[in-house]
């Protein structure tokens, strides 16, 4: 049997992520026995074991790892289809325009480029309304995959463009953002080594896919929090040069000589057939 139902995938993904039938059942709002039966039935239909069960708990088989990866993508795709259909019909914004695009952007990144894009596109005949959706570090990818966004500004090497179509818009260097009174702030340039191991100024840590990398620096949740921590002399951060647009008087930006360049792309789902999206991409490519 090669056909799976979305309900079966939701059940399996919950168990595979929790690795515990009780927690998965609670997450799904159902009792544990029918969930266990549903997974067993799924394994019989596919013809392979997806989970290994023993006294120590549950773990994924090789086949289970594959289905977890593919199942997440399939569930994202079905969710995206429903969200984009609702948006196209205006159901998600009663009384609002039906011709609307959602553009995901990392908060405070590429501000000047974003403003130029919005102004240029708004001047086009039959331009759709563009809703700008600010997000955190590396969240644009998920928003494109699950339909919360139709298009995104993404930045390599930080974002992955796998599975998307894209156009390159801008390349820039990187800067260290430091407290204005710190000795390193007086330097004309710095290297990554200069800012990676400063005892009194640890690097800020941003979440990647829901988890924070190890390190002594503070866990940062948003750009405003980061700006305040830098101003207080508690952390240093590395950003693309365009981040100068949001610096406070208490900050100093110093160019990094050996940081890889940051390339800003406009990215969208490869299967999109939206005429409004095509118009926005065409405008972006002409900037």
PDB file of C-alpha atoms in Angstrom:
ATOM      1  CA  UNK A   1       0.000   0.000   0.000  1.00  0.00           C
ATOM      2  CA  UNK A   2       1.638   3.225  -1.199  1.00  0.00           C
ATOM      3  CA  UNK A   3      -1.070   5.706  -0.133  1.00  0.00           C
ATOM      4  CA  UNK A   4      -1.009   7.280   3.316  1.00  0.00           C
ATOM      5  CA  UNK A   5      -3.622   9.424   5.014  1.00  0.00           C
ATOM      6  CA  UNK A   6      -2.657  12.696   6.659  1.00  0.00           C
ATOM      7  CA  UNK A   7      -4.197  11.420   9.910  1.00  0.00           C
ATOM      8  CA  UNK A   8      -1.812   8.460   9.899  1.00  0.00           C
ATOM      9  CA  UNK A   9       1.140  10.726   9.248  1.00  0.00           C
ATOM     10  CA  UNK A  10       0.159  13.067  12.097  1.00  0.00           C
ATOM     11  CA  UNK A  11      -0.068  10.105  14.455  1.00  0.00           C
ATOM     12  CA  UNK A  12       3.286   8.694  13.383  1.00  0.00           C
ATOM     13  CA  UNK A  13       5.132  12.049  13.447  1.00  0.00           C
ATOM     14  CA  UNK A  14       3.863  12.718  16.977  1.00  0.00           C
ATOM     15  CA  UNK A  15       5.112   9.324  18.216  1.00  0.00           C
ATOM     16  CA  UNK A  16       8.403   9.660  16.322  1.00  0.00           C
ATOM     17  CA  UNK A  17       9.087  13.097  17.785  1.00  0.00           C
ATOM     18  CA  UNK A  18       8.073  12.241  21.340  1.00  0.00           C
ATOM     19  CA  UNK A  19       9.454   8.660  21.282  1.00  0.00           C
ATOM     20  CA  UNK A  20       6.789   7.934  23.862  1.00  0.00           C
ATOM     21  CA  UNK A  21       3.233   6.755  23.134  1.00  0.00           C
ATOM     22  CA  UNK A  22       1.763   8.363  26.243  1.00  0.00           C
ATOM     23  CA  UNK A  23       3.164  11.832  25.501  1.00  0.00           C
ATOM     24  CA  UNK A  24       2.243  11.524  21.828  1.00  0.00           C
ATOM     25  CA  UNK A  25      -1.334  10.575  22.719  1.00  0.00           C
ATOM     26  CA  UNK A  26      -1.593  13.553  25.072  1.00  0.00           C
ATOM     27  CA  UNK A  27      -0.225  15.856  22.364  1.00  0.00           C
ATOM     28  CA  UNK A  28      -2.797  14.517  19.883  1.00  0.00           C
ATOM     29  CA  UNK A  29      -5.675  14.720  22.382  1.00  0.00           C
ATOM     30  CA  UNK A  30      -6.497  11.020  22.215  1.00  0.00           C
ATOM     31  CA  UNK A  31      -6.160   7.861  24.285  1.00  0.00           C
ATOM     32  CA  UNK A  32      -3.001   5.760  24.042  1.00  0.00           C
ATOM     33  CA  UNK A  33      -4.510   2.365  23.008  1.00  0.00           C
ATOM     34  CA  UNK A  34      -6.069   3.586  19.730  1.00  0.00           C
ATOM     35  CA  UNK A  35      -2.848   5.443  18.911  1.00  0.00           C
ATOM     36  CA  UNK A  36      -0.819   2.253  19.404  1.00  0.00           C
ATOM     37  CA  UNK A  37      -3.261   0.311  17.204  1.00  0.00           C
ATOM     38  CA  UNK A  38      -3.081   2.977  14.496  1.00  0.00           C
ATOM     39  CA  UNK A  39       0.720   2.812  14.364  1.00  0.00           C
ATOM     40  CA  UNK A  40       0.658  -0.994  14.236  1.00  0.00           C
ATOM     41  CA  UNK A  41      -1.868  -0.852  11.403  1.00  0.00           C
ATOM     42  CA  UNK A  42       0.335   1.651   9.565  1.00  0.00           C
ATOM     43  CA  UNK A  43       3.343  -0.664   9.874  1.00  0.00           C
ATOM     44  CA  UNK A  44       1.300  -3.598   8.515  1.00  0.00           C
ATOM     45  CA  UNK A  45       0.058  -1.546   5.570  1.00  0.00           C
ATOM     46  CA  UNK A  46       3.531  -0.276   4.629  1.00  0.00           C
ATOM     47  CA  UNK A  47       5.090  -3.660   5.298  1.00  0.00           C
ATOM     48  CA  UNK A  48       8.046  -2.497   7.424  1.00  0.00           C
ATOM     49  CA  UNK A  49       8.735  -1.832  11.090  1.00  0.00           C
ATOM     50  CA  UNK A  50       8.865   1.893  11.839  1.00  0.00           C
ATOM     51  CA  UNK A  51       9.538   1.698  15.578  1.00  0.00           C
ATOM     52  CA  UNK A  52      11.486  -0.556  17.894  1.00  0.00           C
ATOM     53  CA  UNK A  53       9.705  -1.038  21.195  1.00  0.00           C
ATOM     54  CA  UNK A  54      11.360  -2.416  24.338  1.00  0.00           C
ATOM     55  CA  UNK A  55      11.345  -1.880  28.090  1.00  0.00           C
ATOM     56  CA  UNK A  56      13.605   1.145  27.782  1.00  0.00           C
ATOM     57  CA  UNK A  57      11.222   2.926  25.437  1.00  0.00           C
ATOM     58  CA  UNK A  58      10.734   3.547  21.737  1.00  0.00           C
ATOM     59  CA  UNK A  59      13.215   4.322  19.000  1.00  0.00           C
ATOM     60  CA  UNK A  60      12.996   4.755  15.244  1.00  0.00           C
ATOM     61  CA  UNK A  61      14.126   2.151  12.753  1.00  0.00           C
ATOM     62  CA  UNK A  62      15.860   3.205   9.551  1.00  0.00           C
ATOM     63  CA  UNK A  63      12.503   3.095   7.789  1.00  0.00           C
ATOM     64  CA  UNK A  64      10.999   5.174  10.575  1.00  0.00           C
ATOM     65  CA  UNK A  65      13.676   7.852  10.157  1.00  0.00           C
ATOM     66  CA  UNK A  66      12.798   8.098   6.466  1.00  0.00           C
ATOM     67  CA  UNK A  67       9.066   8.318   7.120  1.00  0.00           C
ATOM     68  CA  UNK A  68       9.582  10.975   9.806  1.00  0.00           C
ATOM     69  CA  UNK A  69      11.550  13.167   7.382  1.00  0.00           C
ATOM     70  CA  UNK A  70       9.141  12.609   4.469  1.00  0.00           C
ATOM     71  CA  UNK A  71       6.070  12.774   6.698  1.00  0.00           C
ATOM     72  CA  UNK A  72       6.972  16.176   8.098  1.00  0.00           C
ATOM     73  CA  UNK A  73       7.431  17.497   4.560  1.00  0.00           C
ATOM     74  CA  UNK A  74       4.110  15.987   3.443  1.00  0.00           C
ATOM     75  CA  UNK A  75       2.218  17.471   6.396  1.00  0.00           C
ATOM     76  CA  UNK A  76       3.818  20.866   5.771  1.00  0.00           C
ATOM     77  CA  UNK A  77       2.745  20.630   2.130  1.00  0.00           C
ATOM     78  CA  UNK A  78      -0.888  19.868   2.963  1.00  0.00           C
ATOM     79  CA  UNK A  79      -0.980  22.653   5.553  1.00  0.00           C
ATOM     80  CA  UNK A  80       0.593  25.039   3.042  1.00  0.00           C
ATOM     81  CA  UNK A  81      -1.959  24.143   0.376  1.00  0.00           C
ATOM     82  CA  UNK A  82      -4.848  24.908   2.734  1.00  0.00           C
ATOM     83  CA  UNK A  83      -3.332  28.178   3.967  1.00  0.00           C
ATOM     84  CA  UNK A  84      -2.529  29.456   0.480  1.00  0.00           C
ATOM     85  CA  UNK A  85      -5.984  28.483  -0.800  1.00  0.00           C
ATOM     86  CA  UNK A  86      -7.602  30.362   2.085  1.00  0.00           C
ATOM     87  CA  UNK A  87      -5.383  33.370   1.420  1.00  0.00           C
ATOM     88  CA  UNK A  88      -6.165  33.309  -2.305  1.00  0.00           C
ATOM     89  CA  UNK A  89      -9.884  33.291  -1.518  1.00  0.00           C
ATOM     90  CA  UNK A  90      -9.632  35.948   1.183  1.00  0.00           C
ATOM     91  CA  UNK A  91     -10.909  33.595   3.890  1.00  0.00           C
ATOM     92  CA  UNK A  92      -8.001  34.365   6.222  1.00  0.00           C
ATOM     93  CA  UNK A  93      -8.705  38.108   6.083  1.00  0.00           C
ATOM     94  CA  UNK A  94     -12.477  38.730   5.775  1.00  0.00           C
ATOM     95  CA  UNK A  95     -13.122  42.041   4.087  1.00  0.00           C
ATOM     96  CA  UNK A  96      -9.476  42.332   3.006  1.00  0.00           C
ATOM     97  CA  UNK A  97      -7.975  42.013  -0.472  1.00  0.00           C
ATOM     98  CA  UNK A  98      -7.954  38.603  -2.108  1.00  0.00           C
ATOM     99  CA  UNK A  99      -4.827  39.364  -4.098  1.00  0.00           C
ATOM    100  CA  UNK A 100      -2.337  39.298  -1.228  1.00  0.00           C
ATOM    101  CA  UNK A 101       1.192  38.001  -0.669  1.00  0.00           C
ATOM    102  CA  UNK A 102       2.934  37.270   2.640  1.00  0.00           C
ATOM    103  CA  UNK A 103       6.654  38.079   2.624  1.00  0.00           C
ATOM    104  CA  UNK A 104       8.722  36.573   5.463  1.00  0.00           C
ATOM    105  CA  UNK A 105      11.804  38.540   6.485  1.00  0.00           C
ATOM    106  CA  UNK A 106      14.286  38.225   9.315  1.00  0.00           C
ATOM    107  CA  UNK A 107      13.553  41.074  11.707  1.00  0.00           C
ATOM    108  CA  UNK A 108      15.862  44.079  11.151  1.00  0.00           C
ATOM    109  CA  UNK A 109      17.718  42.438   8.229  1.00  0.00           C
ATOM    110  CA  UNK A 110      18.146  44.024   4.764  1.00  0.00           C
ATOM    111  CA  UNK A 111      15.953  46.980   5.757  1.00  0.00           C
ATOM    112  CA  UNK A 112      16.996  49.270   2.898  1.00  0.00           C
ATOM    113  CA  UNK A 113      16.645  46.511   0.287  1.00  0.00           C
ATOM    114  CA  UNK A 114      13.223  45.550   1.645  1.00  0.00           C
ATOM    115  CA  UNK A 115      11.970  49.148   1.482  1.00  0.00           C
ATOM    116  CA  UNK A 116      13.209  49.527  -2.106  1.00  0.00           C
ATOM    117  CA  UNK A 117      11.482  46.284  -3.094  1.00  0.00           C
ATOM    118  CA  UNK A 118       8.156  47.232  -1.496  1.00  0.00           C
ATOM    119  CA  UNK A 119       8.174  50.713  -3.054  1.00  0.00           C
ATOM    120  CA  UNK A 120       9.102  49.440  -6.523  1.00  0.00           C
ATOM    121  CA  UNK A 121       6.489  46.672  -6.465  1.00  0.00           C
ATOM    122  CA  UNK A 122       3.726  48.968  -5.183  1.00  0.00           C
ATOM    123  CA  UNK A 123       4.296  51.152  -8.267  1.00  0.00           C
ATOM    124  CA  UNK A 124       3.590  48.223 -10.593  1.00  0.00           C
ATOM    125  CA  UNK A 125       0.137  47.977 -12.222  1.00  0.00           C
ATOM    126  CA  UNK A 126      -2.070  45.313 -10.599  1.00  0.00           C
ATOM    127  CA  UNK A 127       0.377  44.899  -7.694  1.00  0.00           C
ATOM    128  CA  UNK A 128      -0.926  42.686  -4.901  1.00  0.00           C
ATOM    129  CA  UNK A 129      -0.932  43.817  -1.290  1.00  0.00           C
ATOM    130  CA  UNK A 130       2.247  42.610   0.449  1.00  0.00           C
ATOM    131  CA  UNK A 131       2.065  41.706   4.127  1.00  0.00           C
ATOM    132  CA  UNK A 132       5.524  41.752   5.713  1.00  0.00           C
ATOM    133  CA  UNK A 133       5.920  38.998   8.303  1.00  0.00           C
ATOM    134  CA  UNK A 134       9.009  39.556  10.529  1.00  0.00           C
ATOM    135  CA  UNK A 135      10.492  36.379  11.961  1.00  0.00           C
ATOM    136  CA  UNK A 136      13.437  35.109  13.972  1.00  0.00           C
ATOM    137  CA  UNK A 137      16.689  33.427  12.982  1.00  0.00           C
ATOM    138  CA  UNK A 138      16.215  30.845  10.182  1.00  0.00           C
ATOM    139  CA  UNK A 139      12.405  30.809  10.515  1.00  0.00           C
ATOM    140  CA  UNK A 140      11.777  31.853   6.898  1.00  0.00           C
ATOM    141  CA  UNK A 141      12.338  28.312   5.617  1.00  0.00           C
ATOM    142  CA  UNK A 142       9.624  26.792   7.783  1.00  0.00           C
ATOM    143  CA  UNK A 143       7.188  29.595   6.961  1.00  0.00           C
ATOM    144  CA  UNK A 144       7.604  28.950   3.239  1.00  0.00           C
ATOM    145  CA  UNK A 145       7.203  25.203   3.655  1.00  0.00           C
ATOM    146  CA  UNK A 146       4.056  25.335   5.798  1.00  0.00           C
ATOM    147  CA  UNK A 147       2.332  28.112   3.876  1.00  0.00           C
ATOM    148  CA  UNK A 148       2.512  30.886   6.444  1.00  0.00           C
ATOM    149  CA  UNK A 149       4.492  32.821   3.819  1.00  0.00           C
ATOM    150  CA  UNK A 150       4.400  32.908   0.011  1.00  0.00           C
ATOM    151  CA  UNK A 151       7.889  34.345  -0.443  1.00  0.00           C
ATOM    152  CA  UNK A 152      10.869  35.221   1.765  1.00  0.00           C
ATOM    153  CA  UNK A 153      14.104  37.159   1.921  1.00  0.00           C
ATOM    154  CA  UNK A 154      16.715  34.580   2.920  1.00  0.00           C
ATOM    155  CA  UNK A 155      20.390  34.893   3.688  1.00  0.00           C
ATOM    156  CA  UNK A 156      23.092  32.378   2.872  1.00  0.00           C
ATOM    157  CA  UNK A 157      25.082  30.867   4.511  1.00  0.00           C
ATOM    158  CA  UNK A 158      22.554  31.106   7.378  1.00  0.00           C
ATOM    159  CA  UNK A 159      19.439  29.915   5.497  1.00  0.00           C
ATOM    160  CA  UNK A 160      19.116  26.813   3.329  1.00  0.00           C
ATOM    161  CA  UNK A 161      17.619  27.322  -0.127  1.00  0.00           C
ATOM    162  CA  UNK A 162      17.093  23.569  -0.665  1.00  0.00           C
ATOM    163  CA  UNK A 163      13.745  22.902  -2.327  1.00  0.00           C
ATOM    164  CA  UNK A 164      13.107  26.549  -3.237  1.00  0.00           C
ATOM    165  CA  UNK A 165      13.543  28.647  -6.347  1.00  0.00           C
ATOM    166  CA  UNK A 166      15.483  31.846  -5.697  1.00  0.00           C
ATOM    167  CA  UNK A 167      17.066  34.975  -7.147  1.00  0.00           C
ATOM    168  CA  UNK A 168      20.199  36.575  -5.722  1.00  0.00           C
ATOM    169  CA  UNK A 169      19.620  40.220  -4.751  1.00  0.00           C
ATOM    170  CA  UNK A 170      22.562  41.506  -2.723  1.00  0.00           C
ATOM    171  CA  UNK A 171      25.962  40.524  -1.297  1.00  0.00           C
ATOM    172  CA  UNK A 172      27.453  42.232   1.751  1.00  0.00           C
ATOM    173  CA  UNK A 173      30.137  41.804   4.369  1.00  0.00           C
ATOM    174  CA  UNK A 174      29.664  41.183   8.086  1.00  0.00           C
ATOM    175  CA  UNK A 175      30.233  43.354  11.140  1.00  0.00           C
ATOM    176  CA  UNK A 176      30.730  42.854  14.856  1.00  0.00           C
ATOM    177  CA  UNK A 177      28.266  44.896  16.931  1.00  0.00           C
ATOM    178  CA  UNK A 178      29.856  45.813  20.266  1.00  0.00           C
ATOM    179  CA  UNK A 179      29.168  48.083  23.242  1.00  0.00           C
ATOM    180  CA  UNK A 180      30.455  51.527  22.258  1.00  0.00           C
ATOM    181  CA  UNK A 181      32.738  51.722  25.331  1.00  0.00           C
ATOM    182  CA  UNK A 182      34.460  48.351  24.878  1.00  0.00           C
ATOM    183  CA  UNK A 183      38.189  48.424  23.902  1.00  0.00           C
ATOM    184  CA  UNK A 184      37.513  46.380  20.747  1.00  0.00           C
ATOM    185  CA  UNK A 185      35.086  49.060  19.556  1.00  0.00           C
ATOM    186  CA  UNK A 186      38.049  51.382  18.926  1.00  0.00           C
ATOM    187  CA  UNK A 187      39.542  49.021  16.311  1.00  0.00           C
ATOM    188  CA  UNK A 188      39.179  49.773  12.588  1.00  0.00           C
ATOM    189  CA  UNK A 189      38.667  46.089  11.739  1.00  0.00           C
ATOM    190  CA  UNK A 190      38.391  42.790  13.599  1.00  0.00           C
ATOM    191  CA  UNK A 191      38.623  39.096  12.794  1.00  0.00           C
ATOM    192  CA  UNK A 192      36.210  36.361  13.821  1.00  0.00           C
ATOM    193  CA  UNK A 193      38.859  35.110  16.260  1.00  0.00           C
ATOM    194  CA  UNK A 194      38.967  38.546  17.894  1.00  0.00           C
ATOM    195  CA  UNK A 195      35.276  38.386  18.851  1.00  0.00           C
ATOM    196  CA  UNK A 196      34.791  34.658  19.376  1.00  0.00           C
ATOM    197  CA  UNK A 197      36.591  34.343  22.714  1.00  0.00           C
ATOM    198  CA  UNK A 198      36.360  37.635  24.639  1.00  0.00           C
ATOM    199  CA  UNK A 199      36.089  36.729  28.371  1.00  0.00           C
ATOM    200  CA  UNK A 200      33.920  39.682  29.330  1.00  0.00           C
ATOM    201  CA  UNK A 201      31.875  39.764  26.122  1.00  0.00           C
ATOM    202  CA  UNK A 202      30.599  36.328  25.019  1.00  0.00           C
ATOM    203  CA  UNK A 203      28.872  35.934  21.673  1.00  0.00           C
ATOM    204  CA  UNK A 204      25.084  36.055  21.739  1.00  0.00           C
ATOM    205  CA  UNK A 205      23.351  32.749  20.958  1.00  0.00           C
ATOM    206  CA  UNK A 206      20.365  32.578  18.610  1.00  0.00           C
ATOM    207  CA  UNK A 207      18.102  29.515  18.330  1.00  0.00           C
ATOM    208  CA  UNK A 208      18.487  27.331  15.259  1.00  0.00           C
ATOM    209  CA  UNK A 209      15.456  25.168  14.548  1.00  0.00           C
ATOM    210  CA  UNK A 210      14.287  25.537  18.145  1.00  0.00           C
ATOM    211  CA  UNK A 211      17.571  24.830  19.944  1.00  0.00           C
ATOM    212  CA  UNK A 212      20.409  27.061  21.124  1.00  0.00           C
ATOM    213  CA  UNK A 213      24.048  26.242  20.337  1.00  0.00           C
ATOM    214  CA  UNK A 214      26.296  25.645  23.375  1.00  0.00           C
ATOM    215  CA  UNK A 215      28.323  28.504  24.781  1.00  0.00           C
ATOM    216  CA  UNK A 216      28.563  31.042  27.597  1.00  0.00           C
ATOM    217  CA  UNK A 217      26.762  33.856  25.774  1.00  0.00           C
ATOM    218  CA  UNK A 218      23.171  34.866  26.570  1.00  0.00           C
ATOM    219  CA  UNK A 219      20.269  33.155  24.796  1.00  0.00           C
ATOM    220  CA  UNK A 220      18.685  35.818  22.606  1.00  0.00           C
ATOM    221  CA  UNK A 221      15.013  35.706  21.604  1.00  0.00           C
ATOM    222  CA  UNK A 222      14.626  38.848  19.513  1.00  0.00           C
ATOM    223  CA  UNK A 223      16.528  41.802  18.111  1.00  0.00           C
ATOM    224  CA  UNK A 224      15.320  44.292  20.750  1.00  0.00           C
ATOM    225  CA  UNK A 225      16.598  42.077  23.559  1.00  0.00           C
ATOM    226  CA  UNK A 226      19.911  41.690  21.750  1.00  0.00           C
ATOM    227  CA  UNK A 227      20.275  45.462  21.265  1.00  0.00           C
ATOM    228  CA  UNK A 228      19.776  46.067  24.972  1.00  0.00           C
ATOM    229  CA  UNK A 229      22.222  43.347  26.038  1.00  0.00           C
ATOM    230  CA  UNK A 230      24.899  44.794  23.746  1.00  0.00           C
ATOM    231  CA  UNK A 231      24.271  48.325  25.059  1.00  0.00           C
ATOM    232  CA  UNK A 232      24.658  47.007  28.626  1.00  0.00           C
ATOM    233  CA  UNK A 233      28.018  45.432  27.782  1.00  0.00           C
ATOM    234  CA  UNK A 234      26.789  41.856  28.207  1.00  0.00           C
ATOM    235  CA  UNK A 235      27.342  40.431  24.714  1.00  0.00           C
ATOM    236  CA  UNK A 236      28.633  40.925  21.172  1.00  0.00           C
ATOM    237  CA  UNK A 237      26.915  39.853  17.945  1.00  0.00           C
ATOM    238  CA  UNK A 238      27.908  39.230  14.333  1.00  0.00           C
ATOM    239  CA  UNK A 239      25.521  40.543  11.672  1.00  0.00           C
ATOM    240  CA  UNK A 240      25.427  41.483   7.977  1.00  0.00           C
ATOM    241  CA  UNK A 241      26.584  45.036   7.315  1.00  0.00           C
ATOM    242  CA  UNK A 242      23.002  46.175   6.627  1.00  0.00           C
ATOM    243  CA  UNK A 243      22.256  45.731  10.351  1.00  0.00           C
ATOM    244  CA  UNK A 244      23.804  49.180  10.852  1.00  0.00           C
ATOM    245  CA  UNK A 245      20.293  50.513  10.164  1.00  0.00           C
ATOM    246  CA  UNK A 246      19.057  49.512  13.642  1.00  0.00           C
ATOM    247  CA  UNK A 247      22.118  50.329  15.775  1.00  0.00           C
ATOM    248  CA  UNK A 248      21.710  52.426  18.918  1.00  0.00           C
ATOM    249  CA  UNK A 249      24.019  55.232  20.018  1.00  0.00           C
ATOM    250  CA  UNK A 250      25.408  52.786  22.625  1.00  0.00           C
ATOM    251  CA  UNK A 251      26.575  50.406  19.853  1.00  0.00           C
ATOM    252  CA  UNK A 252      29.620  50.385  17.592  1.00  0.00           C
ATOM    253  CA  UNK A 253      29.921  48.370  14.360  1.00  0.00           C
ATOM    254  CA  UNK A 254      33.365  47.116  13.315  1.00  0.00           C
ATOM    255  CA  UNK A 255      33.920  45.319   9.970  1.00  0.00           C
ATOM    256  CA  UNK A 256      35.059  41.695  10.128  1.00  0.00           C
ATOM    257  CA  UNK A 257      37.864  40.978   7.676  1.00  0.00           C
ATOM    258  CA  UNK A 258      37.506  37.193   7.445  1.00  0.00           C
ATOM    259  CA  UNK A 259      33.755  36.572   7.832  1.00  0.00           C
ATOM    260  CA  UNK A 260      32.107  34.955   4.791  1.00  0.00           C
ATOM    261  CA  UNK A 261      29.958  37.293   2.680  1.00  0.00           C
ATOM    262  CA  UNK A 262      26.214  37.210   3.272  1.00  0.00           C
ATOM    263  CA  UNK A 263      24.074  36.842   0.142  1.00  0.00           C
ATOM    264  CA  UNK A 264      20.429  37.923   0.296  1.00  0.00           C
ATOM    265  CA  UNK A 265      18.045  35.982  -1.937  1.00  0.00           C
ATOM    266  CA  UNK A 266      14.359  36.232  -2.633  1.00  0.00           C
ATOM    267  CA  UNK A 267      13.045  32.651  -2.391  1.00  0.00           C
ATOM    268  CA  UNK A 268       9.714  30.984  -3.075  1.00  0.00           C
ATOM    269  CA  UNK A 269       8.239  27.437  -3.362  1.00  0.00           C
ATOM    270  CA  UNK A 270       9.399  25.815  -6.588  1.00  0.00           C
ATOM    271  CA  UNK A 271       5.871  24.733  -7.565  1.00  0.00           C
ATOM    272  CA  UNK A 272       4.241  28.168  -7.203  1.00  0.00           C
ATOM    273  CA  UNK A 273       2.015  29.364 -10.072  1.00  0.00           C
ATOM    274  CA  UNK A 274       0.982  32.686  -8.504  1.00  0.00           C
ATOM    275  CA  UNK A 275       0.942  35.576 -10.996  1.00  0.00           C
ATOM    276  CA  UNK A 276       1.211  38.078  -8.143  1.00  0.00           C
ATOM    277  CA  UNK A 277       4.298  36.282  -6.822  1.00  0.00           C
ATOM    278  CA  UNK A 278       5.830  36.229 -10.305  1.00  0.00           C
ATOM    279  CA  UNK A 279       5.374  40.004 -10.474  1.00  0.00           C
ATOM    280  CA  UNK A 280       7.071  40.550  -7.107  1.00  0.00           C
ATOM    281  CA  UNK A 281      10.023  38.350  -8.109  1.00  0.00           C
ATOM    282  CA  UNK A 282      10.364  40.166 -11.424  1.00  0.00           C
ATOM    283  CA  UNK A 283      10.469  43.495  -9.571  1.00  0.00           C
ATOM    284  CA  UNK A 284      13.076  42.175  -7.124  1.00  0.00           C
ATOM    285  CA  UNK A 285      15.316  40.925  -9.938  1.00  0.00           C
ATOM    286  CA  UNK A 286      15.294  44.408 -11.487  1.00  0.00           C
ATOM    287  CA  UNK A 287      16.453  46.252  -8.346  1.00  0.00           C
TER     288      UNK A 287
END
